[in-house]
mmCIF file of C-alpha atoms in Angstrom:
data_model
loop_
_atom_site.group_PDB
_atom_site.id
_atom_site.type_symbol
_atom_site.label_atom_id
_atom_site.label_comp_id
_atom_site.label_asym_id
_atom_site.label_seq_id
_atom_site.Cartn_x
_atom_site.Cartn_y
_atom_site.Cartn_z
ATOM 1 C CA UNK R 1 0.000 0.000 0.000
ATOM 2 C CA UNK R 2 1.425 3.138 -0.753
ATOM 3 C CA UNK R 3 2.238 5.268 2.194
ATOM 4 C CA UNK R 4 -0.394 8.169 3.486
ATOM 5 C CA UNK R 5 1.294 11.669 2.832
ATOM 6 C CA UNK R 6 0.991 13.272 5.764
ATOM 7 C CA UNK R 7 -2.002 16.655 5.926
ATOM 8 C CA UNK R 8 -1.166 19.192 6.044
ATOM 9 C CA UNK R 9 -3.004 22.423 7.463
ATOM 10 C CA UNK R 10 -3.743 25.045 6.464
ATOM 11 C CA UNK R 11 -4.232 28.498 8.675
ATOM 12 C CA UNK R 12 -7.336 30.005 8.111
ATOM 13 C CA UNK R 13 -8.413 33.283 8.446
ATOM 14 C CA UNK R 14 -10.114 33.724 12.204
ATOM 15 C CA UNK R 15 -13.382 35.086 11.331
ATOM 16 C CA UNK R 16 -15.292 36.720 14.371
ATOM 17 C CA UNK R 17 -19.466 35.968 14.322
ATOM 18 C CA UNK R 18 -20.103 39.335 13.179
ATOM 19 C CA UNK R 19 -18.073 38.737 10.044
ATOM 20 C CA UNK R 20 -20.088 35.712 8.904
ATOM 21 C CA UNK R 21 -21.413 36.672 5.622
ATOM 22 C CA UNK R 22 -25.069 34.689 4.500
ATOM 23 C CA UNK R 23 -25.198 32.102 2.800
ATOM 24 C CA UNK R 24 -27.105 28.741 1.507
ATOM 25 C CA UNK R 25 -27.844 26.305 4.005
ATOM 26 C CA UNK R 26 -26.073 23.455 2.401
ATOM 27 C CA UNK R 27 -22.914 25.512 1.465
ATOM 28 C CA UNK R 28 -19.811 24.963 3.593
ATOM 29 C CA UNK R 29 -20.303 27.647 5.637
ATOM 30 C CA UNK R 30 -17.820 31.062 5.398
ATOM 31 C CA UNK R 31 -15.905 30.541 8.273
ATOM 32 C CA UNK R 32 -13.684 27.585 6.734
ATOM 33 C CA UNK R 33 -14.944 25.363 9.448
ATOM 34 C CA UNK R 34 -15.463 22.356 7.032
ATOM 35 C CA UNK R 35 -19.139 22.341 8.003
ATOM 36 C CA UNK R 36 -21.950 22.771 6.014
ATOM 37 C CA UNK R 37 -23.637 26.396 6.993
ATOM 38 C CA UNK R 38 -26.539 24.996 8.584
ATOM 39 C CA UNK R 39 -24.706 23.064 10.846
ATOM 40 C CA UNK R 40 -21.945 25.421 11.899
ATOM 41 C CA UNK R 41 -22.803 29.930 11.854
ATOM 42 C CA UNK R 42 -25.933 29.126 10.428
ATOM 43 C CA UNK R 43 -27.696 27.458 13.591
ATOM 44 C CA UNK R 44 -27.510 30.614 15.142
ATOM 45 C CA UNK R 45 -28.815 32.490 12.408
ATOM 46 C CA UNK R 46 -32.158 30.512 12.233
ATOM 47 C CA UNK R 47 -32.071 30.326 16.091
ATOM 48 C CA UNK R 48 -32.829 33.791 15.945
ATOM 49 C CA UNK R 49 -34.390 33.932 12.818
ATOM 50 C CA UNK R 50 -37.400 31.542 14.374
ATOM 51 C CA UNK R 51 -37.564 32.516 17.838
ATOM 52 C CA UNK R 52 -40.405 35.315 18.879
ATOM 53 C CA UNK R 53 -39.819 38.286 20.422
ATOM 54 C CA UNK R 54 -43.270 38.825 22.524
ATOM 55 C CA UNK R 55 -42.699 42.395 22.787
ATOM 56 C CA UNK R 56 -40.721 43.952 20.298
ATOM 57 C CA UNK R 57 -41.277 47.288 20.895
ATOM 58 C CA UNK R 58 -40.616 47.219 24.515
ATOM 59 C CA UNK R 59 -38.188 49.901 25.677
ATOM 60 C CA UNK R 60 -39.154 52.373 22.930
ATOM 61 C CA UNK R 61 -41.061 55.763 23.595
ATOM 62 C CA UNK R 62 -44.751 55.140 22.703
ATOM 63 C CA UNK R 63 -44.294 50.905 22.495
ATOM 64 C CA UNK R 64 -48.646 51.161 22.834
ATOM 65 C CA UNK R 65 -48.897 53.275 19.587
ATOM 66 C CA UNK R 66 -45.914 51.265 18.092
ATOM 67 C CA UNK R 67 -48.011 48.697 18.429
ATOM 68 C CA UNK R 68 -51.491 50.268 16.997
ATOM 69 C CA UNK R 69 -49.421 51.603 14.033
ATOM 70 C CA UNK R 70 -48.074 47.862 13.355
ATOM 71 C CA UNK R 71 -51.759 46.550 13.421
ATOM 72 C CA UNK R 72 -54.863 48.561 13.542
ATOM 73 C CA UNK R 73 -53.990 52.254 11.554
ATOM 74 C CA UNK R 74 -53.785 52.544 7.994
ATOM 75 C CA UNK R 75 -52.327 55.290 7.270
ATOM 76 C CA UNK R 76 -49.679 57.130 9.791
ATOM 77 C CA UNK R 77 -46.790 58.826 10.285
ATOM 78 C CA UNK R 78 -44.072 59.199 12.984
ATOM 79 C CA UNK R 79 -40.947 61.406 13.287
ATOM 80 C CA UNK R 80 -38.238 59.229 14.580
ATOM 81 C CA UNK R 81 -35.084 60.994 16.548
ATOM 82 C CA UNK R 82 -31.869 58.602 16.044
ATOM 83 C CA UNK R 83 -28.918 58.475 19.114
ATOM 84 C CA UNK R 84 -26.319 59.374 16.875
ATOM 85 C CA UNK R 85 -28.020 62.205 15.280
ATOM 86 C CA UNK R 86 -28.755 62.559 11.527
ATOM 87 C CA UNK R 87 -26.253 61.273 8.897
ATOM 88 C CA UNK R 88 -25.054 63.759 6.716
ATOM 89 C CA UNK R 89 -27.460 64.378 3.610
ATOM 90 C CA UNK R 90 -30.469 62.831 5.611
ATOM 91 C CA UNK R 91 -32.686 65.763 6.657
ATOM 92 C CA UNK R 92 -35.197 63.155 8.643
ATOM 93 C CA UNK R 93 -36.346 59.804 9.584
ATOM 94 C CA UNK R 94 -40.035 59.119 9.063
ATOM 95 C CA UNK R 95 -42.007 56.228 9.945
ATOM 96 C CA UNK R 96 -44.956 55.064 7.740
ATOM 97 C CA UNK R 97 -47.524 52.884 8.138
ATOM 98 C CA UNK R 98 -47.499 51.455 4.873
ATOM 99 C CA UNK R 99 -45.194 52.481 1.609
ATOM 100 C CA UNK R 100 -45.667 52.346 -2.063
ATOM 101 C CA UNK R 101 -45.263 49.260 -3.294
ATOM 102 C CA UNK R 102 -44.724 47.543 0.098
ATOM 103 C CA UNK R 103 -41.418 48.360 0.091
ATOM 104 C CA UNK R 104 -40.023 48.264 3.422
ATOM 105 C CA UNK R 105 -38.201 51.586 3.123
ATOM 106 C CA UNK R 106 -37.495 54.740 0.772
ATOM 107 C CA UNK R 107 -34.690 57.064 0.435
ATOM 108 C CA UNK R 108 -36.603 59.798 -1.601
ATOM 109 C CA UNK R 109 -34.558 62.336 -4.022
ATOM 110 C CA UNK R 110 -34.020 64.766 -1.274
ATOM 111 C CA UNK R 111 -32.464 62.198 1.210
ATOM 112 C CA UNK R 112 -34.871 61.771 3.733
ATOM 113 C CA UNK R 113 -35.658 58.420 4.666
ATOM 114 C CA UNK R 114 -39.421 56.620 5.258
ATOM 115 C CA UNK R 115 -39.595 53.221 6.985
ATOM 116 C CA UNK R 116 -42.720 50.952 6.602
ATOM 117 C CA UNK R 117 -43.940 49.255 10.037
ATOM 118 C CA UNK R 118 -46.831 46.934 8.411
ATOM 119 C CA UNK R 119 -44.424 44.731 6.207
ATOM 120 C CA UNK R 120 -43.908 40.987 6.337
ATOM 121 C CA UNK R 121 -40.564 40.582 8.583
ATOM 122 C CA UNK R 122 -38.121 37.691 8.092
ATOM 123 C CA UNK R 123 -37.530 36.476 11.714
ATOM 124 C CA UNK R 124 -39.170 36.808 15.212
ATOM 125 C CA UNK R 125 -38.050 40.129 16.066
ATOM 126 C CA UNK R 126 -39.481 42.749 14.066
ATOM 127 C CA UNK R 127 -37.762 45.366 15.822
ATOM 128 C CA UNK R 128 -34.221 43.873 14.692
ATOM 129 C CA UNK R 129 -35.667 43.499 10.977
ATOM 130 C CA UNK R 130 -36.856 47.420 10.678
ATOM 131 C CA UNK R 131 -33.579 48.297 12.524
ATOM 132 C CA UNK R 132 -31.570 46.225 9.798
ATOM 133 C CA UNK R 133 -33.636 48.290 6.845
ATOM 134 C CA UNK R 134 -33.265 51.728 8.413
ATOM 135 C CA UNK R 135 -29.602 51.362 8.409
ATOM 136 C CA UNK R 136 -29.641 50.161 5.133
ATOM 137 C CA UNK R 137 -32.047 52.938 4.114
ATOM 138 C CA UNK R 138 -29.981 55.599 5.485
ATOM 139 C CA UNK R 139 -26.957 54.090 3.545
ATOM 140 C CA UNK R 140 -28.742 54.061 0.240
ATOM 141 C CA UNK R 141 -29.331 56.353 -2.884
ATOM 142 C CA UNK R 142 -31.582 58.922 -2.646
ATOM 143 C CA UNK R 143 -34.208 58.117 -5.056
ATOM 144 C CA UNK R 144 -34.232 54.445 -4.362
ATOM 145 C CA UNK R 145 -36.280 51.546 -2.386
ATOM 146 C CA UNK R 146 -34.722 49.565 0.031
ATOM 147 C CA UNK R 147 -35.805 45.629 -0.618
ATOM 148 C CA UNK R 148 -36.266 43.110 2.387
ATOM 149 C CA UNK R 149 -33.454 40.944 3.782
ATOM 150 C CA UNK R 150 -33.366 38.776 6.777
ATOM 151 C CA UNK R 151 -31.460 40.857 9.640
ATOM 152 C CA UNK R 152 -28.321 39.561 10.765
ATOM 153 C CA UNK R 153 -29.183 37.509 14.109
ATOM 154 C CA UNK R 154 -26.588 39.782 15.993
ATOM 155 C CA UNK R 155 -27.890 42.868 14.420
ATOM 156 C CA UNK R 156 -28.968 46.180 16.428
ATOM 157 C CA UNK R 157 -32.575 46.267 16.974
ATOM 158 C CA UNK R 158 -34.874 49.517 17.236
ATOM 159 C CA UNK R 159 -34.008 50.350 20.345
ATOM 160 C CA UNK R 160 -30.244 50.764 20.006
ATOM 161 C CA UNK R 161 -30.848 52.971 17.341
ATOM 162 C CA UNK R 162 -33.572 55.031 18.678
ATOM 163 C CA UNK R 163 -33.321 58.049 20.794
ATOM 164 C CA UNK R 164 -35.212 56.781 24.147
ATOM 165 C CA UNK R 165 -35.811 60.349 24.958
ATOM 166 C CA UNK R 166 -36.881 61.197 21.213
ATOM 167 C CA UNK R 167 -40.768 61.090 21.706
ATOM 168 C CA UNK R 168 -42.949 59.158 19.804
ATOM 169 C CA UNK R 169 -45.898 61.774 18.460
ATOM 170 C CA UNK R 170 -48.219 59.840 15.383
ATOM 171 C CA UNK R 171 -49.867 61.803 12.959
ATOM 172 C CA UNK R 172 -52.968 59.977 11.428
ATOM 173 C CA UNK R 173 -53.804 60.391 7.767
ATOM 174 C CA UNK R 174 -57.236 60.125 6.110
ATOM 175 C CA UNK R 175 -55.120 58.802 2.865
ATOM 176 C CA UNK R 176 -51.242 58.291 1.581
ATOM 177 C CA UNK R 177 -50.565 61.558 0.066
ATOM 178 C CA UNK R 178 -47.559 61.747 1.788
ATOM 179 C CA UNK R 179 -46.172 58.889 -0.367
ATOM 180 C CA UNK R 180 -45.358 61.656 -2.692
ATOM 181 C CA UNK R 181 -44.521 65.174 -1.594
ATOM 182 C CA UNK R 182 -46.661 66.698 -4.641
ATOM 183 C CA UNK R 183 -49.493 65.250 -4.553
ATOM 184 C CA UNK R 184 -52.040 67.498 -6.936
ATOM 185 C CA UNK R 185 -49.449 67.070 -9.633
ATOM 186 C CA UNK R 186 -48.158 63.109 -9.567
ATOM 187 C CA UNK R 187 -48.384 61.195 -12.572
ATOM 188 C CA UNK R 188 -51.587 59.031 -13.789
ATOM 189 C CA UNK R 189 -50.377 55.911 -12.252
ATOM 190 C CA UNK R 190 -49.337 57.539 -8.727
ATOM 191 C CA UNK R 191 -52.382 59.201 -8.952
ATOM 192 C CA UNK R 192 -54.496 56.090 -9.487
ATOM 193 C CA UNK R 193 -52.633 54.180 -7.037
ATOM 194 C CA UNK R 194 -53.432 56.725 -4.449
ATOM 195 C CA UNK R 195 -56.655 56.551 -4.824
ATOM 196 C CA UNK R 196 -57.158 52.574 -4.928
ATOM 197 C CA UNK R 197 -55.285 53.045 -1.115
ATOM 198 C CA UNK R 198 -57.375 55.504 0.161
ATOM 199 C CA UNK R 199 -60.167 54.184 -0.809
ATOM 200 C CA UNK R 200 -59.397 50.863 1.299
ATOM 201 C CA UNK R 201 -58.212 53.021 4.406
ATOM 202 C CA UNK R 202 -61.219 53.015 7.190
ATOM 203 C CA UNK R 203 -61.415 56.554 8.359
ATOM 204 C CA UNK R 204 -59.218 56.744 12.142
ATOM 205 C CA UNK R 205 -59.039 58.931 14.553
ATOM 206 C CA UNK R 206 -56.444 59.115 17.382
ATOM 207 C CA UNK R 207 -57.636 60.493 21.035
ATOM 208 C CA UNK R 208 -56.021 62.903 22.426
ATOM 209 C CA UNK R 209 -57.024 62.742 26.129
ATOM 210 C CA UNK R 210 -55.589 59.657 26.764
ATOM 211 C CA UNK R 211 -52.452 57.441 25.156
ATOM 212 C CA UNK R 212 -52.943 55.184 21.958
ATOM 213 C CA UNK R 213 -56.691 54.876 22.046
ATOM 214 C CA UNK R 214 -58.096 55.225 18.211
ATOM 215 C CA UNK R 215 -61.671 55.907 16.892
ATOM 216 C CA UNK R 216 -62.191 54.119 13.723
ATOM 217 C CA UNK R 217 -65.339 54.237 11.251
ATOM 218 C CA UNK R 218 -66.890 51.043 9.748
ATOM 219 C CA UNK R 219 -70.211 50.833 7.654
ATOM 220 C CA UNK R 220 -72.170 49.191 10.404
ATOM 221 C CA UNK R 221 -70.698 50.957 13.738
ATOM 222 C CA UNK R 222 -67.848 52.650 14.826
ATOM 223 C CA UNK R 223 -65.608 51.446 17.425
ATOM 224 C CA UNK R 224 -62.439 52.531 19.828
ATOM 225 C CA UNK R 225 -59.396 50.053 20.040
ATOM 226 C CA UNK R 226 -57.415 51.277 22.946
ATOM 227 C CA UNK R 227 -54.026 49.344 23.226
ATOM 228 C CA UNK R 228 -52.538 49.491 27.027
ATOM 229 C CA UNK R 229 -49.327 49.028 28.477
ATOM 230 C CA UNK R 230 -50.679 46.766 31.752
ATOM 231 C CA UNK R 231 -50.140 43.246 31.762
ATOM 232 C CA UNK R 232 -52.544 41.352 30.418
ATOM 233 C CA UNK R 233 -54.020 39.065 33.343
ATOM 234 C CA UNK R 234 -54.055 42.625 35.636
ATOM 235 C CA UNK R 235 -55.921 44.521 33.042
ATOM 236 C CA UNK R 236 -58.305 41.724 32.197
ATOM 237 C CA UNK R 237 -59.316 41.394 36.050
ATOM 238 C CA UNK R 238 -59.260 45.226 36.270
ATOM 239 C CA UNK R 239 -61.889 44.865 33.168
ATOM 240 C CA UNK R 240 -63.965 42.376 34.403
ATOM 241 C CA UNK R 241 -64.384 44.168 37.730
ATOM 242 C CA UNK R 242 -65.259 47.384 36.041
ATOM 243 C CA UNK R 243 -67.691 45.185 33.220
ATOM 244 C CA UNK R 244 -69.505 43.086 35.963
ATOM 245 C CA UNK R 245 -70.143 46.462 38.073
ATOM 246 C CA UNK R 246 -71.609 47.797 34.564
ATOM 247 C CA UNK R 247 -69.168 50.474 34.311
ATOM 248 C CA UNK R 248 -67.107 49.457 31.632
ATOM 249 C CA UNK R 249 -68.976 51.409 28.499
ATOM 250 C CA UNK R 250 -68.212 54.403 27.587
ATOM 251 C CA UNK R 251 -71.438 56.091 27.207
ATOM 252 C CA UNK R 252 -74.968 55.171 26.227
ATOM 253 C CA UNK R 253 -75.162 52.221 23.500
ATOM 254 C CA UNK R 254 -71.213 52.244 23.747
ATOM 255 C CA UNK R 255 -70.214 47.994 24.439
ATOM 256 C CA UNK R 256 -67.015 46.615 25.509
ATOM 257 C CA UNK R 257 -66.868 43.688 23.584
ATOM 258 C CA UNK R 258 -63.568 42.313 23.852
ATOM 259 C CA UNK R 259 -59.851 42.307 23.332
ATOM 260 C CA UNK R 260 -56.942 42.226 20.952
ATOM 261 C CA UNK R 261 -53.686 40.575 22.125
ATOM 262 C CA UNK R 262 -51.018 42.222 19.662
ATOM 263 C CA UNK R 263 -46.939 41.916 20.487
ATOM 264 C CA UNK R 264 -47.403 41.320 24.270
ATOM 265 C CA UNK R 265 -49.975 44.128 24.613
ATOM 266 C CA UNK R 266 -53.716 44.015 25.330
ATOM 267 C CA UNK R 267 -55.909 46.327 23.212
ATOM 268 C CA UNK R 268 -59.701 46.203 24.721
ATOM 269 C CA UNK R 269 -61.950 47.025 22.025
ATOM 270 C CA UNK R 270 -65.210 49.398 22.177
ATOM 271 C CA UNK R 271 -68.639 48.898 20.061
ATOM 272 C CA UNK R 272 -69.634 53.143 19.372
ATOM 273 C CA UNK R 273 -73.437 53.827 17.523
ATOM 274 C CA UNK R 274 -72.853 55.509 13.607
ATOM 275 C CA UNK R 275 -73.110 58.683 15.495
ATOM 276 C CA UNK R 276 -70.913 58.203 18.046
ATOM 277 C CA UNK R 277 -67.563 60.408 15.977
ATOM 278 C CA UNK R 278 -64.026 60.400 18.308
ATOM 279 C CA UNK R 279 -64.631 64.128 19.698
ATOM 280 C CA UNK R 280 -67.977 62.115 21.600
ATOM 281 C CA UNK R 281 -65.770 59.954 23.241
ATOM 282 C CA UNK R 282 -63.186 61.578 24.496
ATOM 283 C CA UNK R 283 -64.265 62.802 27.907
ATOM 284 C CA UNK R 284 -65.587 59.295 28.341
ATOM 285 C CA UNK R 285 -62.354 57.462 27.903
ATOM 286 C CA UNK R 286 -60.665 59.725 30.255
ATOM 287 C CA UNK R 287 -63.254 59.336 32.866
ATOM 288 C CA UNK R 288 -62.889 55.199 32.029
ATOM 289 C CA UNK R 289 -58.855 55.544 32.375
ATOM 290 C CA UNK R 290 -59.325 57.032 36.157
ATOM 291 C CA UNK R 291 -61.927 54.125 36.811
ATOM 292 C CA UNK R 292 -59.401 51.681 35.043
ATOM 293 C CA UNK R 293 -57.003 53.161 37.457
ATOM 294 C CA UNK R 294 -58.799 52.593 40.283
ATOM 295 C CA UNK R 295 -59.960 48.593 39.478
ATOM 296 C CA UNK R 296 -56.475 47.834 38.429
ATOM 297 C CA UNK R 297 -55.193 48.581 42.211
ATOM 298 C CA UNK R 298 -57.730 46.375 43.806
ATOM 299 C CA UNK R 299 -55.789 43.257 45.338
ATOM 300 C CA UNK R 300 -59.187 41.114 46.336
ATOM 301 C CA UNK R 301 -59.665 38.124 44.524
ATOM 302 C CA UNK R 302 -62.755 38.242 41.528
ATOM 303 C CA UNK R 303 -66.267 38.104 43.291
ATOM 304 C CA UNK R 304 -68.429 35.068 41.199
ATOM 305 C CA UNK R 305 -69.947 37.539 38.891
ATOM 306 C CA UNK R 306 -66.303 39.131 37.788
ATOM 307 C CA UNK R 307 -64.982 36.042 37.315
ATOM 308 C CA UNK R 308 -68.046 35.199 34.910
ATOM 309 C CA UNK R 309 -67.202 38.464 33.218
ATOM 310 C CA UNK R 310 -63.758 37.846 32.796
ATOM 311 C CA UNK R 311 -64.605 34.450 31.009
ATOM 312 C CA UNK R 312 -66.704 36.516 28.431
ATOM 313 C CA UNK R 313 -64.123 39.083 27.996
ATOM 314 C CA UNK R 314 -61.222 36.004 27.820
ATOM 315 C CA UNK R 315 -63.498 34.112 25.193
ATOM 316 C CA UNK R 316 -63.836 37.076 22.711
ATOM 317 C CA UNK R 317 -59.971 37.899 22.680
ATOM 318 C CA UNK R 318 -58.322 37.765 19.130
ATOM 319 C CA UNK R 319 -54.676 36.966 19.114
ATOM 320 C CA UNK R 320 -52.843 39.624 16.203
ATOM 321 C CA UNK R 321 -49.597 38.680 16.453
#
């Protein structure tokens, strides 16, 4: 048998995590290891690619109307204030509801920068994925779209990009004119787009007595879906307390009929008359928040009849997300 030459290794570049570049599954994976991708960088890629982050907006001025904007508002927009200030030729950050196209971010001609909240993210964490397009967004050219990626699993998420002291102040739009900053004189097709969105927009309103409650129009009744920052099994006893004492409406024909659970937050949800428009209920929300107040510090267990209403209120809750 001829004799085995003895191997020879050799040294490979040390790569740290961070340098890991993307790649197929099946490929041997970047880092020289020998191993296929999957088995090797790429474990903790889809580690963090699968696993759900409950509350991703948690530690970020306004997480409630984070929240809202994500699931129940068409059409709204939000200054956001970066830590490190604004990179040169980027007069502002805006966040949108929903962009052109879907896209999941714009650098228009002038160099400001929109990012969409309502897109379809690639991993659990949808605060890393929006961080990971901002970034590139603020990178790009002006004039372009910025096309979805799946984030780097140790990329920085929203909130270590995000000025916690920034504010959080949403603007609500009855349509998506600010898609384009001249409206009145946009092209046939912008101009038909437009209108194909607006028409599909229901017709929102956000409170201003109290934080991230919205008033929203359907054909049949209005309602008011309030997102809150208490946890959930507090606020549904604090509910069911209020509900099975009858003072959980806000104002004749007005019906709490249940809740929304939406990234780790509870949003109870109001049936309002036709009539009923969001000036009409603002002094009754902010006489439900201080009753609200006052149930959620009760420590006594539920009586039989707020247990009973808690059941109803459980049984009608909708999971979002």
């Amino acid at each position: 048998m001829a004799k085995k030459r003895p191997q020879t290794k050799a040294e490979r570049p040390q790569l740290t995590d961070g340098e890991i570049p993307v790649v197929g599954a099946r490929e041997p994976c970047p880092c020289g290891s020998g191993r296929r991708y999957k088995a090797c960088h790429g474990r903790a890629a889809a580690q963090a690619a699968t696993e759900l982050v409950h509350r991703p907006f948690e530690g970020l001025p306004g997480e409630c109307d984070w929240v809202a904007l994500r699931e129940l508002v068409p059409a709204a927009t939000v200054g956001l204030t970066l830590k490190d200030g604004l990179p040169e030729g980027v007069p502002s950050v805006t966040l949108a509801t929903v962009l052109p196209m879907a896209w999941p971010a714009l650098r228009r001609d002038d160099g400001s920068v929109l990012l969409g909240l309502q897109n379809d993210t690639a991993s659990g964490d949808i605060s890393r994925d929006l961080a990971d397009t901002l970034r590139r967004a603020l990178q790009a050219q002006p004039g372009t779209p910025v096309q979805g990626r799946r984030a780097p699993a140790d990329g920085p998420r929203l909130q270590d990009l995000l000025d916690p002291e920034g504010g959080f102040e949403p603007v609500v739009h009855s349509g998506f004119e600010f898609w384009v900053p001249d409206p009145e004189n946009a092209t046939p097709e912008v101009a038909a787009s437009l209108e194909r969105a607006n028409a599909a927009a229901i017709p929102t309103v956000r409170l201003q007595g109290v934080d991230a409650a919205y008033w929203c129009e359907t054909p049949e009744k209005n309602h008011l879906r309030w997102v809150m920052p208490h946890p959930e099994e507090q606020l549904l006893d604090a509910l069911a307390r209020l509900h099975a004492a009858g003072r959980s409406s806000l104002g004749e024909g007005t019906r709490l009929v249940g809740s929304f659970r939406a990234h780790g937050l509870t949003v109870p949800v109001w049936d309002l008359p036709s009539e009923v428009g969001a000036q009409d209920v603002e002094k009754p929300a902010a006489a439900f928040a201080e009753r609200l107040a006052e149930a959620l510090a009760v420590q006594e267990p539920l009586t039989a009849d707020e247990r009973r209403a808690r059941g109803g209120l459980t049984n009608r809750q909708v999971t979002l997300s």
